[in-house]
Short mmCIF file of C-alpha atoms and ligand atoms in Angstrom, two decimals:
data_model
loop_
_atom_site.label_atom_id
_atom_site.label_comp_id
_atom_site.label_asym_id
_atom_site.label_seq_id
_atom_site.Cartn_x
_atom_site.Cartn_y
_atom_site.Cartn_z
CA MET N 1034 93.79 107.96 82.65
CA THR N 1035 96.41 107.52 79.74
CA PRO N 1036 99.54 106.13 81.30
CA LYS N 1037 102.10 108.62 81.94
CA PRO N 1038 105.18 108.20 79.59
CA ILE N 1039 108.59 106.81 81.13
CA CYS N 1040 112.06 107.45 79.68
CA VAL N 1041 113.79 104.60 77.85
CA GLY N 1042 116.99 105.46 75.83
CA GLY N 1043 115.63 109.01 75.36
CA GLU N 1044 112.45 108.05 73.88
CA TRP N 1045 109.32 109.00 76.03
CA ARG N 1046 106.88 106.44 75.64
CA ARG N 1047 104.74 103.90 77.61
CA GLY N 1048 106.96 101.21 79.53
CA GLY N 1049 106.26 97.42 78.52
CA GLY N 1050 105.36 96.54 82.14
CA ASP N 1051 102.15 96.37 84.22
CA VAL N 1052 100.12 99.78 84.60
CA TYR N 1053 100.25 100.90 88.16
CA ALA N 1054 99.13 103.97 89.96
CA SER N 1055 101.38 106.46 92.33
CA ARG N 1056 99.27 107.24 95.11
CA TYR N 1057 99.11 110.31 97.56
CA PRO N 1058 99.88 108.68 101.13
CA ALA N 1059 97.76 111.46 102.98
CA ASP N 1060 94.53 110.18 101.05
CA ASP N 1061 95.33 107.41 98.85
CA SER N 1062 94.09 109.43 95.86
CA VAL N 1063 95.66 108.72 92.53
CA ASN N 1064 98.72 111.07 91.28
CA ALA N 1065 98.98 109.39 88.09
CA GLU N 1066 99.04 106.05 86.34
CA LEU N 1067 102.20 104.67 84.62
CA ALA N 1068 103.19 101.44 82.99
CA ALA N 1069 106.50 100.49 84.41
CA ALA N 1070 109.51 99.49 82.44
CA ASN N 1071 109.89 95.81 81.60
CA VAL N 1072 113.05 93.64 81.09
CA ALA N 1073 113.38 94.62 77.33
CA ASP N 1074 113.11 98.34 78.26
CA VAL N 1075 115.94 97.82 80.43
CA GLU N 1076 117.95 96.28 77.65
CA GLU N 1077 117.18 98.82 75.21
CA ALA N 1078 117.61 101.81 77.60
CA ILE N 1079 121.19 100.23 78.61
CA GLU N 1080 122.44 99.49 74.91
CA ALA N 1081 120.96 103.19 74.22
CA ALA N 1082 123.06 104.46 77.39
CA ASP N 1083 126.17 102.72 76.21
CA ALA N 1084 126.10 104.17 72.69
CA ALA N 1085 125.01 107.48 73.78
CA ARG N 1086 127.83 107.95 76.34
CA ARG N 1087 130.57 106.82 73.57
CA ARG N 1088 129.14 109.63 70.93
CA PRO N 1089 131.17 112.96 70.82
CA ASP N 1090 128.15 115.23 71.91
CA TRP N 1091 128.52 113.77 75.16
CA SER N 1092 132.11 112.03 75.57
CA GLY N 1093 134.01 114.83 73.74
CA LEU N 1094 132.66 117.76 76.13
CA LYS N 1095 135.42 119.66 77.68
CA PRO N 1096 134.79 120.10 81.54
CA HIS N 1097 133.49 123.54 81.47
CA GLU N 1098 131.07 122.44 78.87
CA ARG N 1099 129.81 119.47 80.92
CA ALA N 1100 129.72 121.42 83.86
CA GLY N 1101 127.51 124.23 81.93
CA VAL N 1102 124.92 121.26 81.17
CA LEU N 1103 124.91 120.50 84.96
CA TYR N 1104 124.68 124.37 85.53
CA ARG N 1105 121.64 124.74 83.35
CA ILE N 1106 119.85 121.37 85.16
CA SER N 1107 120.26 122.98 88.40
CA SER N 1108 118.73 126.35 87.00
CA LEU N 1109 115.99 124.52 85.49
CA ILE N 1110 115.31 122.84 88.73
CA ARG N 1111 115.26 126.03 90.45
CA GLU N 1112 112.68 127.66 87.90
CA ARG N 1113 110.17 124.73 88.61
CA ALA N 1114 111.12 124.28 92.27
CA GLU N 1115 107.23 124.91 93.52
CA GLU N 1116 106.22 122.50 90.90
CA LEU N 1117 108.50 119.74 91.66
CA ALA N 1118 108.17 120.22 95.55
CA GLN N 1119 104.31 120.05 94.96
CA LEU N 1120 104.85 116.86 92.85
CA GLN N 1121 106.61 115.08 95.25
CA ARG N 1122 104.51 116.19 98.30
CA ARG N 1123 102.08 113.97 96.29
CA ASP N 1124 104.37 111.24 95.28
CA ASN N 1125 105.25 110.69 98.90
CA GLY N 1126 103.44 112.40 101.16
CA LYS N 1127 106.21 114.64 102.88
CA PRO N 1128 105.21 117.95 104.38
CA ILE N 1129 105.61 120.64 101.79
CA SER N 1130 108.64 122.30 103.91
CA GLU N 1131 110.42 119.33 103.64
CA THR N 1132 109.79 118.86 99.93
CA ARG N 1133 110.82 122.45 99.05
CA ALA N 1134 114.26 121.77 100.97
CA LEU N 1135 114.74 118.55 99.13
CA VAL N 1136 114.43 120.50 95.79
CA ALA N 1137 116.54 123.12 96.81
CA SER N 1138 118.98 120.50 98.08
CA ALA N 1139 118.91 118.82 94.47
CA ALA N 1140 119.39 122.07 92.60
CA GLY N 1141 122.42 122.71 94.91
CA THR N 1142 123.70 119.06 94.17
CA PHE N 1143 123.98 119.81 90.38
CA GLN N 1144 125.66 123.26 90.93
CA PHE N 1145 128.11 121.63 93.30
CA PHE N 1146 129.00 118.87 90.87
CA ALA N 1147 129.03 121.23 87.97
CA ALA N 1148 131.79 123.21 89.80
CA ALA N 1149 133.65 119.97 90.94
CA CYS N 1150 133.50 118.94 86.95
CA GLU N 1151 135.04 122.23 85.92
CA THR N 1152 137.74 122.42 88.67
CA LEU N 1153 138.47 118.81 88.87
CA GLU N 1154 142.48 118.08 88.34
CA GLU N 1155 144.61 115.51 87.25
CA THR N 1156 148.23 114.66 88.50
CA ILE N 1157 151.53 114.36 87.01
CA THR N 1158 153.27 111.95 89.70
CA PRO N 1159 156.75 112.07 90.51
CA ALA N 1160 158.96 110.55 87.81
CA ARG N 1161 161.47 107.63 88.66
CA GLY N 1162 162.97 107.37 85.09
CA ASP N 1163 162.80 109.11 81.76
CA TYR N 1164 159.15 109.46 81.46
CA LEU N 1165 156.33 111.93 82.42
CA SER N 1166 153.98 109.63 84.57
CA MET N 1167 150.40 111.10 84.99
CA SER N 1168 147.08 109.84 86.94
CA VAL N 1169 143.96 110.57 84.84
CA HIS N 1170 140.19 109.74 85.50
CA GLU N 1171 138.06 108.15 82.60
CA PRO N 1172 134.27 107.58 82.89
CA MET N 1173 133.29 104.38 83.83
CA GLY N 1174 130.45 103.81 81.28
CA VAL N 1175 126.99 103.06 82.17
CA ILE N 1176 125.68 103.57 85.90
CA ALA N 1177 122.70 102.15 87.26
CA ALA N 1178 121.48 104.81 89.77
CA ILE N 1179 118.78 102.72 92.18
CA THR N 1180 116.79 105.18 94.62
CA PRO N 1181 114.30 104.56 97.62
CA TRP N 1182 111.08 106.43 98.07
CA ASN N 1183 112.09 108.55 101.13
CA SER N 1184 113.88 111.91 99.52
CA PRO N 1185 113.40 111.01 96.01
CA ILE N 1186 114.38 114.03 93.97
CA ALA N 1187 117.39 114.69 96.45
CA SER N 1188 118.78 111.07 96.53
CA GLU N 1189 118.38 110.86 92.38
CA ALA N 1190 120.27 114.25 92.15
CA GLN N 1191 123.01 112.84 94.75
CA LYS N 1192 123.80 109.76 92.15
CA LEU N 1193 122.88 111.60 88.78
CA ALA N 1194 124.84 114.83 89.21
CA PRO N 1195 128.41 113.27 89.92
CA ALA N 1196 127.73 110.31 87.58
CA LEU N 1197 126.95 112.83 84.87
CA ALA N 1198 129.64 115.15 85.81
CA ALA N 1199 132.07 112.38 85.36
CA GLY N 1200 131.03 111.57 82.15
CA ASN N 1201 129.01 108.32 82.25
CA ALA N 1202 125.35 107.47 80.97
CA VAL N 1203 122.92 106.85 83.70
CA ILE N 1204 119.99 104.67 84.38
CA VAL N 1205 117.96 105.88 86.96
CA LYS N 1206 115.63 103.71 88.81
CA PRO N 1207 113.48 105.14 91.21
CA ALA N 1208 111.27 103.40 93.90
CA GLU N 1209 108.33 101.88 92.57
CA VAL N 1210 105.91 103.95 94.55
CA THR N 1211 107.61 107.45 94.14
CA PRO N 1212 108.31 107.75 90.23
CA LEU N 1213 107.28 111.15 89.48
CA ALA N 1214 110.10 113.49 90.52
CA ALA N 1215 112.65 111.02 88.83
CA LEU N 1216 110.65 111.28 85.72
CA GLU N 1217 110.62 115.17 85.82
CA LEU N 1218 114.55 115.18 86.44
CA GLY N 1219 114.77 113.14 83.24
CA ARG N 1220 112.87 115.82 81.07
CA ILE N 1221 115.10 118.32 82.79
CA CYS N 1222 118.03 116.56 81.79
CA GLU N 1223 117.13 116.64 78.35
CA GLN N 1224 116.04 120.33 78.19
CA ALA N 1225 119.41 121.35 79.56
CA GLY N 1226 121.26 119.83 76.90
CA VAL N 1227 122.24 116.18 78.05
CA PRO N 1228 122.02 114.21 74.54
CA LYS N 1229 119.16 111.63 74.30
CA GLY N 1230 119.87 108.47 75.66
CA VAL N 1231 122.50 109.34 78.32
CA VAL N 1232 119.69 109.23 80.78
CA SER N 1233 116.78 106.79 81.00
CA VAL N 1234 114.13 106.73 83.94
CA LEU N 1235 112.75 103.37 84.52
CA PRO N 1236 110.31 103.05 87.25
CA GLY N 1237 109.10 99.29 88.12
CA LYS N 1238 109.74 97.02 90.51
CA GLY N 1239 113.23 96.30 92.15
CA SER N 1240 112.95 92.77 91.93
CA VAL N 1241 112.05 92.71 88.40
CA ILE N 1242 113.90 95.60 86.44
CA GLY N 1243 116.07 96.71 89.33
CA ASP N 1244 117.73 93.30 89.38
CA ALA N 1245 117.86 93.09 85.37
CA ILE N 1246 119.64 96.34 85.45
CA VAL N 1247 122.47 95.16 87.96
CA LYS N 1248 123.11 92.12 85.87
CA HIS N 1249 123.54 93.67 82.60
CA PRO N 1250 127.15 93.47 81.43
CA LEU N 1251 127.03 96.73 79.90
CA VAL N 1252 126.38 98.38 83.39
CA LYS N 1253 129.85 99.11 85.17
CA LYS N 1254 128.69 100.33 88.60
CA VAL N 1255 125.96 100.43 90.87
CA SER N 1256 125.08 103.36 93.06
CA PHE N 1257 122.26 102.39 95.41
CA THR N 1258 120.32 103.77 98.42
CA GLY N 1259 117.92 101.61 100.29
CA GLY N 1260 117.53 98.54 102.74
CA THR N 1261 120.40 96.58 103.84
CA MET N 1262 119.08 93.30 102.74
CA THR N 1263 118.44 94.54 99.12
CA GLY N 1264 121.93 96.23 99.60
CA ARG N 1265 123.54 92.88 100.28
CA ALA N 1266 121.81 91.00 97.41
CA LEU N 1267 123.00 93.73 94.94
CA ALA N 1268 126.44 93.41 96.10
CA GLN N 1269 126.41 89.86 95.54
CA LEU N 1270 125.34 89.97 91.96
CA ALA N 1271 127.99 93.10 91.53
CA ALA N 1272 130.54 90.76 92.89
CA LYS N 1273 130.01 88.03 90.19
CA LYS N 1274 130.72 90.87 87.68
CA LEU N 1275 133.81 92.33 89.68
CA MET N 1276 131.50 95.54 89.33
CA PRO N 1277 132.16 98.43 91.89
CA VAL N 1278 128.94 99.52 94.07
CA THR N 1279 128.29 102.40 96.42
CA LEU N 1280 125.74 101.26 98.90
CA GLU N 1281 123.98 103.80 101.29
CA LEU N 1282 122.09 101.77 103.69
CA GLY N 1283 119.94 101.35 107.04
CA GLY N 1284 120.86 102.64 110.34
CA LYS N 1285 119.78 102.77 113.86
CA SER N 1286 121.52 105.55 114.98
CA PRO N 1287 122.23 106.48 118.88
CA THR N 1288 121.70 110.12 120.19
CA ILE N 1289 123.28 110.69 123.43
CA VAL N 1290 122.45 113.46 125.87
CA PHE N 1291 124.86 113.98 128.98
CA GLU N 1292 124.19 115.26 131.88
CA ASP N 1293 125.83 118.75 131.31
CA ALA N 1294 123.96 119.20 127.87
CA ASP N 1295 122.01 122.49 126.82
CA LEU N 1296 118.46 120.96 127.48
CA ASP N 1297 116.66 122.89 125.28
CA HIS N 1298 118.93 122.46 122.54
CA ALA N 1299 119.09 118.69 123.11
CA VAL N 1300 115.17 118.04 123.33
CA HIS N 1301 114.94 120.00 119.85
CA GLY N 1302 117.69 118.14 118.26
CA VAL N 1303 116.62 114.75 119.32
CA LEU N 1304 112.96 115.40 118.17
CA PHE N 1305 114.09 116.62 114.80
CA GLY N 1306 116.69 113.70 114.60
CA ILE N 1307 113.76 111.29 114.91
CA PHE N 1308 110.56 112.72 114.13
CA SER N 1309 111.12 114.95 111.03
CA SER N 1310 110.31 112.96 107.79
CA SER N 1311 108.13 110.77 110.11
CA GLY N 1312 111.24 108.98 110.95
CA GLU N 1313 111.56 107.45 107.30
CA SER N 1314 115.18 108.42 106.94
CA CYS N 1315 118.16 106.17 107.33
CA ILE N 1316 119.82 108.74 109.47
CA ALA N 1317 116.87 109.11 111.97
CA GLY N 1318 118.27 109.14 115.51
CA SER N 1319 116.09 106.15 116.66
CA ARG N 1320 118.14 104.98 119.74
CA LEU N 1321 118.15 108.00 122.66
CA PHE N 1322 120.63 107.42 125.68
CA VAL N 1323 119.96 109.72 128.49
CA HIS N 1324 122.18 110.09 131.58
CA GLU N 1325 120.37 108.78 134.29
CA SER N 1326 120.50 112.09 136.40
CA ILE N 1327 118.55 113.95 134.19
CA ARG N 1328 116.41 111.21 132.59
CA THR N 1329 113.04 112.23 134.15
CA PRO N 1330 113.00 115.94 133.38
CA PHE N 1331 114.55 115.17 130.17
CA LEU N 1332 112.05 112.64 128.88
CA GLU N 1333 109.31 114.67 130.71
CA ARG N 1334 110.30 117.58 128.31
CA LEU N 1335 110.81 115.32 125.35
CA VAL N 1336 107.46 113.53 125.52
CA ALA N 1337 105.49 116.95 126.15
CA LYS N 1338 106.75 118.19 122.69
CA ALA N 1339 106.63 114.91 121.03
CA ASN N 1340 102.81 114.95 121.71
CA ALA N 1341 102.40 118.68 120.55
CA LEU N 1342 104.27 118.01 117.09
CA ARG N 1343 101.81 119.02 114.26
CA VAL N 1344 100.92 115.88 112.26
CA GLY N 1345 98.81 116.40 109.45
CA ASP N 1346 98.05 117.61 105.93
CA PRO N 1347 101.53 117.62 104.07
CA GLU N 1348 100.23 120.78 102.08
CA ASP N 1349 99.94 122.99 105.20
CA PRO N 1350 103.61 124.63 105.56
CA ARG N 1351 103.32 124.33 109.27
CA THR N 1352 102.68 120.78 109.08
CA GLN N 1353 105.78 118.86 111.05
CA MET N 1354 104.99 115.10 110.29
CA GLY N 1355 103.02 113.80 107.13
CA PRO N 1356 101.78 110.41 106.60
CA LEU N 1357 103.81 107.25 106.22
CA ILE N 1358 104.41 106.14 102.55
CA THR N 1359 102.04 103.19 102.34
CA ALA N 1360 99.42 101.39 104.44
CA LYS N 1361 101.80 98.29 104.19
CA HIS N 1362 104.94 99.98 105.82
CA ARG N 1363 102.36 101.65 108.67
CA GLU N 1364 101.65 98.03 109.57
CA SER N 1365 104.95 97.40 109.65
CA ILE N 1366 105.79 100.13 112.01
CA GLU N 1367 102.79 99.07 114.25
CA ASN N 1368 104.12 95.53 114.37
CA TYR N 1369 107.39 96.62 115.80
CA VAL N 1370 105.59 99.06 118.41
CA GLN N 1371 103.83 95.96 119.54
CA LEU N 1372 106.99 93.89 119.45
CA GLY N 1373 108.29 96.43 121.82
CA LEU N 1374 105.78 96.37 124.28
CA ASP N 1375 105.79 92.43 124.09
CA GLU N 1376 109.34 92.63 124.89
CA GLY N 1377 108.56 94.39 127.98
CA GLY N 1378 108.81 98.24 126.71
CA ARG N 1379 106.66 100.83 128.25
CA LEU N 1380 104.95 103.60 125.94
CA LEU N 1381 105.72 107.24 126.65
CA ALA N 1382 103.96 108.73 123.63
CA GLY N 1383 102.17 107.78 120.70
CA GLY N 1384 101.69 104.08 119.74
CA GLU N 1385 98.83 104.48 117.64
CA ARG N 1386 97.02 106.45 114.69
CA PRO N 1387 95.68 109.78 114.85
CA ARG N 1388 91.89 109.80 114.42
CA GLY N 1389 89.32 111.85 112.25
CA ASP N 1390 89.16 113.28 109.10
CA LEU N 1391 91.96 113.31 106.77
CA PHE N 1392 93.98 110.88 109.48
CA ASP N 1393 91.31 108.19 108.46
CA ARG N 1394 91.72 108.39 104.88
CA GLY N 1395 96.01 108.14 104.86
CA TRP N 1396 98.69 106.42 106.63
CA PHE N 1397 99.28 108.60 109.52
CA TYR N 1398 101.07 107.51 112.77
CA LYS N 1399 101.52 109.26 116.04
CA PRO N 1400 105.32 110.26 117.06
CA THR N 1401 106.12 107.68 119.39
CA VAL N 1402 108.48 107.18 122.52
CA LEU N 1403 109.19 103.70 124.23
CA THR N 1404 111.28 103.05 127.23
CA GLY N 1405 112.24 100.44 129.66
CA LEU N 1406 113.84 97.98 126.89
CA ALA N 1407 117.14 96.36 126.98
CA ASN N 1408 119.66 97.20 124.13
CA ASP N 1409 119.45 93.73 122.75
CA ALA N 1410 115.43 93.85 122.28
CA ARG N 1411 114.72 93.77 118.40
CA ILE N 1412 113.17 97.24 118.46
CA CYS N 1413 116.35 98.59 119.78
CA GLN N 1414 118.45 96.75 117.14
CA GLU N 1415 116.35 96.58 114.03
CA GLU N 1416 115.63 99.41 111.95
CA ILE N 1417 112.10 100.48 112.06
CA PHE N 1418 112.18 103.31 109.39
CA GLY N 1419 109.28 105.24 111.30
CA PRO N 1420 108.34 107.76 114.09
CA VAL N 1421 109.72 105.28 116.89
CA LEU N 1422 112.18 106.52 119.27
CA VAL N 1423 113.49 104.20 121.85
CA ALA N 1424 114.91 105.87 125.03
CA SER N 1425 117.49 104.10 127.62
CA PRO N 1426 119.23 105.48 130.31
CA PHE N 1427 122.95 105.24 130.97
CA ARG N 1428 125.25 105.82 133.95
CA ASP N 1429 129.00 105.84 132.39
CA GLU N 1430 130.88 106.75 129.45
CA ALA N 1431 132.35 103.43 128.87
CA ALA N 1432 129.15 101.54 129.28
CA LEU N 1433 127.40 103.75 127.05
CA LEU N 1434 129.84 103.37 124.17
CA GLU N 1435 129.39 99.85 124.47
CA GLN N 1436 125.90 99.96 124.04
CA ALA N 1437 126.03 102.60 121.27
CA ASN N 1438 128.26 100.70 119.39
CA ASP N 1439 126.34 97.26 119.93
CA SER N 1440 124.77 97.66 116.75
CA VAL N 1441 125.03 95.92 113.00
CA PHE N 1442 124.85 99.53 111.87
CA GLY N 1443 126.84 102.22 111.82
CA LEU N 1444 125.45 105.10 110.05
CA ALA N 1445 125.35 108.28 112.39
CA ALA N 1446 125.17 109.23 115.85
CA GLY N 1447 124.16 112.32 118.05
CA ILE N 1448 126.10 113.66 121.09
CA TRP N 1449 124.91 116.57 123.30
CA THR N 1450 127.08 118.15 125.94
CA ARG N 1451 128.87 121.20 126.69
CA ASP N 1452 132.33 119.28 127.60
CA TYR N 1453 134.16 119.54 124.32
CA LYS N 1454 136.97 117.01 125.19
CA ARG N 1455 134.11 114.66 125.94
CA ALA N 1456 132.42 115.27 122.62
CA TRP N 1457 135.69 114.90 120.63
CA ARG N 1458 136.35 111.73 122.68
CA VAL N 1459 132.90 110.18 122.04
CA ALA N 1460 132.86 111.05 118.57
CA ARG N 1461 136.07 109.32 117.79
CA ALA N 1462 134.95 106.33 119.66
CA LEU N 1463 131.64 105.79 117.77
CA GLU N 1464 131.45 103.30 115.30
CA VAL N 1465 129.51 105.41 112.51
CA GLY N 1466 130.21 107.40 109.48
CA THR N 1467 128.73 110.63 110.69
CA VAL N 1468 128.64 112.53 114.05
CA TRP N 1469 126.50 115.49 114.95
CA ILE N 1470 127.57 117.28 117.99
CA ASN N 1471 125.25 119.44 119.56
CA THR N 1472 123.16 119.48 116.06
CA TYR N 1473 121.36 116.66 114.12
CA LYS N 1474 120.65 115.81 110.67
CA GLN N 1475 122.64 118.70 109.17
CA LEU N 1476 123.77 117.38 105.83
CA SER N 1477 126.20 119.55 103.31
CA ILE N 1478 126.81 118.22 100.02
CA SER N 1479 130.73 119.17 100.26
CA THR N 1480 130.70 117.08 103.14
CA PRO N 1481 131.55 113.27 102.43
CA PHE N 1482 128.57 111.20 103.42
CA SER N 1483 129.37 107.28 104.14
CA GLY N 1484 128.27 104.20 106.32
CA ILE N 1485 130.32 101.53 107.93
CA LYS N 1486 129.38 98.02 109.12
CA ASP N 1487 125.92 97.08 107.61
CA SER N 1488 125.16 100.51 106.68
CA GLY N 1489 127.10 100.64 103.70
CA VAL N 1490 129.91 100.38 101.33
CA GLY N 1491 131.75 103.66 99.61
CA ILE N 1492 131.18 107.40 99.80
CA GLU N 1493 128.77 109.75 98.48
CA LYS N 1494 129.10 113.71 98.15
CA GLY N 1495 131.98 115.85 98.62
CA ARG N 1496 134.31 117.38 95.80
CA LEU N 1497 136.00 114.23 95.21
CA GLY N 1498 132.58 112.27 95.01
CA ILE N 1499 132.93 112.46 91.51
CA LEU N 1500 135.75 110.26 91.47
CA GLN N 1501 133.40 107.48 92.62
CA TYR N 1502 132.08 107.47 89.01
CA LYS N 1503 135.50 107.50 87.18
CA HIS N 1504 138.14 104.88 87.15
CA GLN N 1505 141.71 106.07 87.54
CA LYS N 1506 144.44 105.54 84.67
CA SER N 1507 147.88 105.66 84.77
CA VAL N 1508 149.91 107.27 81.50
CA TYR N 1509 153.46 107.14 80.95
CA LEU N 1510 155.05 109.46 78.36
CA GLY N 1511 158.36 108.45 77.03
CA LEU N 1512 161.01 111.07 77.39
CA ASN N 1513 164.08 109.19 76.74
CA GLU N 1514 166.52 110.33 74.00
CA ALA N 1515 167.94 106.60 73.54
CA PRO N 1516 166.10 103.35 72.97
CA LEU N 1517 165.22 101.21 76.27
CA PRO N 1518 168.42 99.60 77.11
CA TRP N 1519 167.21 96.18 77.87
CA ALA N 1520 167.12 94.88 74.36
CA ASP N 1521 170.84 95.81 73.64
P1 ADP X 940 113.22 100.52 100.91
O1 ADP X 940 113.14 99.77 102.21
O2 ADP X 940 113.82 102.21 101.09
O3 ADP X 940 111.93 100.45 99.80
P2 ADP X 940 114.59 98.70 99.01
O4 ADP X 940 115.79 98.27 99.53
O5 ADP X 940 113.53 97.85 98.82
O6 ADP X 940 114.49 99.94 100.12
O7 ADP X 940 114.57 99.66 97.76
C1 ADP X 940 115.25 100.61 97.26
C2 ADP X 940 115.39 100.67 95.88
O8 ADP X 940 115.90 99.44 95.44
C3 ADP X 940 114.14 100.61 95.10
O9 ADP X 940 114.00 101.56 93.84
C4 ADP X 940 113.69 99.29 94.80
O10 ADP X 940 112.77 99.06 93.93
C5 ADP X 940 115.22 98.66 94.38
N1 ADP X 940 115.27 97.20 94.70
C6 ADP X 940 114.37 96.50 95.33
N2 ADP X 940 114.88 95.08 95.32
C7 ADP X 940 115.93 95.21 94.22
C8 ADP X 940 116.52 94.12 93.68
N3 ADP X 940 116.48 92.96 93.68
N4 ADP X 940 117.47 94.60 92.86
C9 ADP X 940 117.66 95.91 92.40
N5 ADP X 940 117.07 97.00 93.00
C10 ADP X 940 115.85 96.52 93.87
#
């Protein structure tokens, strides 16, 4: 197999690093081989990016012209939607229904930021003297977009689209195990008219090339999605350079079912919240708090439905849960479940691999529900990033809020109740970035997304998400007829 080319400063060529394979998590077959980028590629790509972003064919574009490029990227993604969805299914093993939705989301993201780009206004501020004072926004320069393996094309679009809309150049560093969709996105950017060098796509190990990208003096901002430990390390490197960061990190999101909830909606919502994407999602609703008065009937219904979820072939459009990303990641989930049992937990569902045929070749794991654990148990506190739900009862709202907020994370939460006043009160009291009331995991590109505490810094999405990739500049235009009086 000839290694697949990567995109270094506008050139498609073999990376200078080790050759490795992208593998299909459903059966471990090889999707493609590629040579990772090395540190020399990183330096070349960043220098090319800094030169390309200054050239008039990128820096001189009028907002509607730049928007035109983004609209074309969106159209090209839509034209190639099925191919991209299949590619991503192979890359990370998600069910095809999910990868189709992620591709549609990526196309929508470019369309949205195209609109934001051509409608973004700058302001004239109230003058307090004989001048016209203005606040304008300039591109930052070269942006590093470092993305994880769980929702590749959508994560990359979420960073690339606003960063390009803001007039920057971007170095995309996809997760080592899921490089394929990012590379195709790089090709699409070029076809859509992004000048060569403005976008590079550098697959490889985070600790080698991710680190080199972040430290490079020409990189002016990092937008990172991934684990909290990595995010913290990047923030420390960024602090040395006084460089801004946007960090979208881990979560351990509570989902709360009150006694007056519509149980059918709540059961469906809780299942979707934790088991879609096999739980490999930062916003997974991994801690269930259910009012003790409905605990038994609720858990019975939940467990029956969890056991009936269709785990299997990601190519089948009816499949709800595919394999986990790697054998190693499955082991880490198995270790957490064992830890939960050692800590005194009781299994209500799953807790094992499914067996037979395809299941024996890939990294599958059954939807798992545990109960009987105190809130300070490690599996109630640490992010597992897999299909594992921990269910706990609660008695009153104050105690519930204390437990729900007793977490280092603050990403998202779900509330199921028919009482709108309670829903509002609890939503405001939860220390998280996103709250869903009587729904879960609904996301819109037009709604800002952020985490607090160990879940992140800064926002993504939303019309003003574009400003995360620009710096604000003040301009005063003198209108005084006479010289400034001071020197008289
Ligand atoms: P996950 O647990 O989702 O794999 P990681 O934080 O390990 O989360 O990885 C997210 C992204 O960060 C990946 O693209 C990975 O290669 C990259 N990465 C990992 N370590 C570093 C590092 N030290 N510097 C820069 N990027 C890194």
